Amino acid sequence: MKERFCFQPTALDGVVVVERRPIVDERGWFERLFCARELESLTGGKPIVQINRSLTHRRGAARGLHYQRPPHAEIKIVTCLRGEIFDVAVDLRAGSPTFLQWHGERLSAGDGRMLGIPEGCAHGFQALSDDAELFYLNTAEYAPASEAGLHPEDPRLAIAWPLAITALSPRDRVHALIGASFEGLQLEMNRTGNTIADDEP
């Protein structure tokens, strides 16, 4: 059986660009957005438990950078259904050789590309077009008590956003800058396979 996904690693361990391989004929095309078996190397076999969708109306607006602390850390697979975005993952994993480094990818409707973001990474994006629509696959449910975020313009991260950020949500606007004592998220596994302990930025 032909594999429907192609994987391209990035400089951040576990952050992967996934290219979908559609079936094309004179009628159009058919593509697979998710397959548990083919994407197991990305999800670690964890089930997708939540599927989300967002629409960002204005070019230049940003969302994020969001993450969930253990034990609700999540893997995300993100694709763009309409318009174009600059999608960013930031490594927050304690002890990682790329700790506090970021990786960004342009994703656009019809390019057949997704960004896979592992546990322990923050995620955010900037709309590069009006009415940018995203589709997210998540391995953990939204857990408000475990929710956290980084400021997208934190100078310690120095993310090279393609455009000046023109809009943030009230929540994202007040995310604290990363303190000197921030050591990252501890993602050690307990006997049940759940992530444990965490630290604040």
Coordinates of C-alpha atoms in Angstrom, one line a residue:
M1 CA 0.0 0.0 0.0
K2 CA 1.4 3.4 -0.9
E3 CA 2.2 5.6 2.0
R4 CA 0.1 8.8 2.0
F5 CA 2.5 10.9 4.1
C6 CA 6.1 12.1 3.7
F7 CA 8.1 13.3 6.8
Q8 CA 10.7 16.0 6.8
P9 CA 12.5 16.6 10.2
T10 CA 13.4 20.1 11.3
A11 CA 16.1 21.4 13.5
L12 CA 13.9 20.8 16.6
D13 CA 13.7 17.2 17.6
G14 CA 10.2 15.8 17.1
V15 CA 9.0 18.9 15.1
V16 CA 8.2 17.5 11.7
V17 CA 6.8 18.8 8.4
V18 CA 4.4 16.3 7.1
E19 CA 3.5 16.3 3.4
R20 CA 0.3 14.7 2.3
R21 CA 0.4 12.6 -0.9
P22 CA -3.0 12.9 -2.7
I23 CA -4.5 10.6 -5.3
V24 CA -5.0 12.7 -8.4
D25 CA -7.0 12.0 -11.5
E26 CA -9.1 14.0 -14.1
R27 CA -11.9 14.5 -11.6
G28 CA -9.7 16.2 -9.0
W29 CA -8.0 14.7 -5.9
F30 CA -8.4 12.7 -2.7
E31 CA -6.1 13.0 0.3
R32 CA -5.8 11.6 3.8
L33 CA -5.6 14.1 6.6
F34 CA -4.9 11.5 9.3
C35 CA -4.0 7.9 9.6
A36 CA -3.2 6.4 13.1
R37 CA -0.8 3.8 11.6
E38 CA 1.0 6.1 9.2
L39 CA 1.4 8.9 11.7
E40 CA 2.3 6.7 14.7
S41 CA 5.9 7.9 14.6
L42 CA 4.6 11.4 15.2
T43 CA 1.9 10.7 17.8
G44 CA 3.6 7.8 19.6
G45 CA 0.4 5.9 19.2
K46 CA -1.6 8.3 21.3
P47 CA -5.1 8.8 20.0
I48 CA -6.4 12.0 18.6
V49 CA -9.0 13.1 21.1
Q50 CA -9.8 16.6 20.0
I51 CA -10.1 18.3 16.5
N52 CA -10.2 22.1 16.4
R53 CA -10.6 24.7 13.8
S54 CA -9.8 28.4 13.8
L55 CA -10.4 31.4 11.6
T56 CA -8.2 34.5 11.8
H57 CA -9.7 37.4 9.9
R58 CA -6.9 39.9 9.5
R59 CA -3.4 39.5 7.9
G60 CA -0.7 40.2 10.5
A61 CA -2.8 39.0 13.5
A62 CA -1.1 36.3 15.7
R63 CA -2.3 33.6 18.0
G64 CA -0.1 32.0 20.7
L65 CA 2.3 31.0 21.8
H66 CA 0.2 28.3 23.7
Y67 CA 1.0 25.1 25.4
Q68 CA -0.4 22.8 28.1
R69 CA 1.6 21.8 31.1
P70 CA 1.9 18.1 32.1
P71 CA 0.0 15.9 32.7
H72 CA -2.0 17.5 29.8
A73 CA 0.8 18.1 27.5
E74 CA -0.3 17.6 23.9
I75 CA 0.9 16.7 20.4
K76 CA -0.5 18.9 17.7
I77 CA -0.8 18.4 14.0
V78 CA -1.6 21.7 12.2
T79 CA -2.7 22.3 8.6
C80 CA -3.9 25.4 6.8
L81 CA -7.3 25.0 5.0
R82 CA -7.6 28.6 3.7
G83 CA -5.2 31.4 3.2
E84 CA -1.6 31.3 4.5
I85 CA 0.1 31.3 7.9
F86 CA 3.5 31.3 9.5
D87 CA 3.3 28.4 12.0
V88 CA 5.8 28.3 14.9
A89 CA 6.9 25.7 17.4
V90 CA 9.1 26.7 20.4
D91 CA 11.0 24.0 22.3
L92 CA 10.3 24.2 26.1
R93 CA 11.6 20.8 27.0
A94 CA 14.0 20.8 29.9
G95 CA 17.4 19.5 28.9
S96 CA 16.7 19.7 25.2
P97 CA 19.7 20.8 23.1
T98 CA 17.4 23.2 21.3
F99 CA 15.7 24.6 24.5
L100 CA 14.0 27.9 23.7
Q101 CA 14.8 27.7 20.1
W102 CA 12.0 28.0 17.5
H103 CA 11.1 26.7 14.1
G104 CA 8.7 28.3 11.7
E105 CA 7.0 27.1 8.5
R106 CA 4.8 28.8 6.0
L107 CA 1.6 26.7 5.5
S108 CA -1.0 27.5 2.9
A109 CA -4.2 26.1 1.5
G110 CA -3.6 23.5 -1.1
D111 CA 0.1 23.0 -0.3
G112 CA -0.6 19.6 1.3
R113 CA 1.7 20.3 4.3
M114 CA 1.2 20.0 8.0
L115 CA 3.4 20.8 11.0
G116 CA 3.7 18.1 13.7
I117 CA 4.4 19.6 17.1
P118 CA 5.4 17.3 20.0
E119 CA 4.7 17.5 23.7
G120 CA 6.7 20.2 25.5
C121 CA 6.6 22.7 22.7
A122 CA 4.6 25.9 22.5
H123 CA 2.7 26.7 19.4
G124 CA 1.6 29.8 17.7
F125 CA 1.1 31.3 14.3
Q126 CA 0.7 34.6 12.3
A127 CA -1.9 35.0 9.6
L128 CA -0.2 36.0 6.3
S129 CA -3.5 36.5 4.6
D130 CA -7.0 37.6 5.5
D131 CA -9.3 34.9 6.6
A132 CA -6.7 32.3 7.4
E133 CA -8.3 29.0 8.5
L134 CA -6.5 26.3 10.5
F135 CA -7.3 22.7 11.3
Y136 CA -5.7 21.1 14.4
L137 CA -5.5 17.5 15.5
N138 CA -4.7 17.2 19.3
T139 CA -3.8 14.2 21.5
A140 CA -5.1 15.9 24.7
E141 CA -8.3 17.7 25.5
Y142 CA -8.1 21.4 26.3
A143 CA -7.4 21.7 30.1
P144 CA -7.8 25.3 31.3
A145 CA -6.0 24.7 34.6
S146 CA -2.9 23.4 32.7
E147 CA -3.0 26.1 30.0
A148 CA 0.1 28.4 29.7
G149 CA 1.6 30.7 27.1
L150 CA 4.6 32.7 26.0
H151 CA 4.5 36.2 24.6
P152 CA 5.0 36.0 20.8
E153 CA 7.3 39.0 20.9
D154 CA 9.5 37.8 23.8
P155 CA 13.0 39.1 23.0
R156 CA 14.5 35.9 24.5
L157 CA 12.8 34.0 21.7
A158 CA 13.4 36.6 19.0
I159 CA 11.0 34.9 16.6
A160 CA 11.3 36.4 13.1
W161 CA 7.6 37.0 12.4
P162 CA 7.2 37.8 8.7
L163 CA 5.0 40.7 9.4
A164 CA 4.6 43.2 12.2
I165 CA 2.1 41.7 14.6
T166 CA -1.1 43.8 14.3
A167 CA -3.4 42.0 16.7
L168 CA -3.3 39.7 19.7
S169 CA -6.0 38.5 22.0
P170 CA -6.2 40.1 25.5
R171 CA -4.9 36.8 26.9
D172 CA -1.9 36.6 24.6
R173 CA -1.0 40.2 25.0
V174 CA -0.3 39.8 28.8
H175 CA 1.7 36.6 28.7
A176 CA 4.8 37.2 30.9
L177 CA 8.2 37.3 29.4
I178 CA 10.4 34.2 30.1
G179 CA 12.3 34.6 33.3
A180 CA 16.0 33.8 33.8
S181 CA 15.0 31.0 36.2
F182 CA 12.8 29.2 33.7
E183 CA 14.3 25.7 33.2
G184 CA 11.6 24.2 31.0
L185 CA 9.0 21.5 31.1
Q186 CA 9.8 18.1 32.6
L187 CA 8.3 15.5 30.4
E188 CA 9.4 12.3 32.2
M189 CA 6.9 9.5 32.0
N190 CA 5.4 7.8 35.0
R191 CA 4.3 4.1 35.1
T192 CA 1.0 4.8 33.5
G193 CA 2.6 6.6 30.5
N194 CA 1.4 10.0 31.5
T195 CA 3.7 13.0 31.7
I196 CA 4.4 14.5 35.1
A197 CA 6.0 17.6 36.7
D198 CA 6.4 21.0 35.1
D199 CA 7.8 24.5 35.7
E200 CA 6.5 28.0 35.0
P201 CA 8.1 30.3 32.5

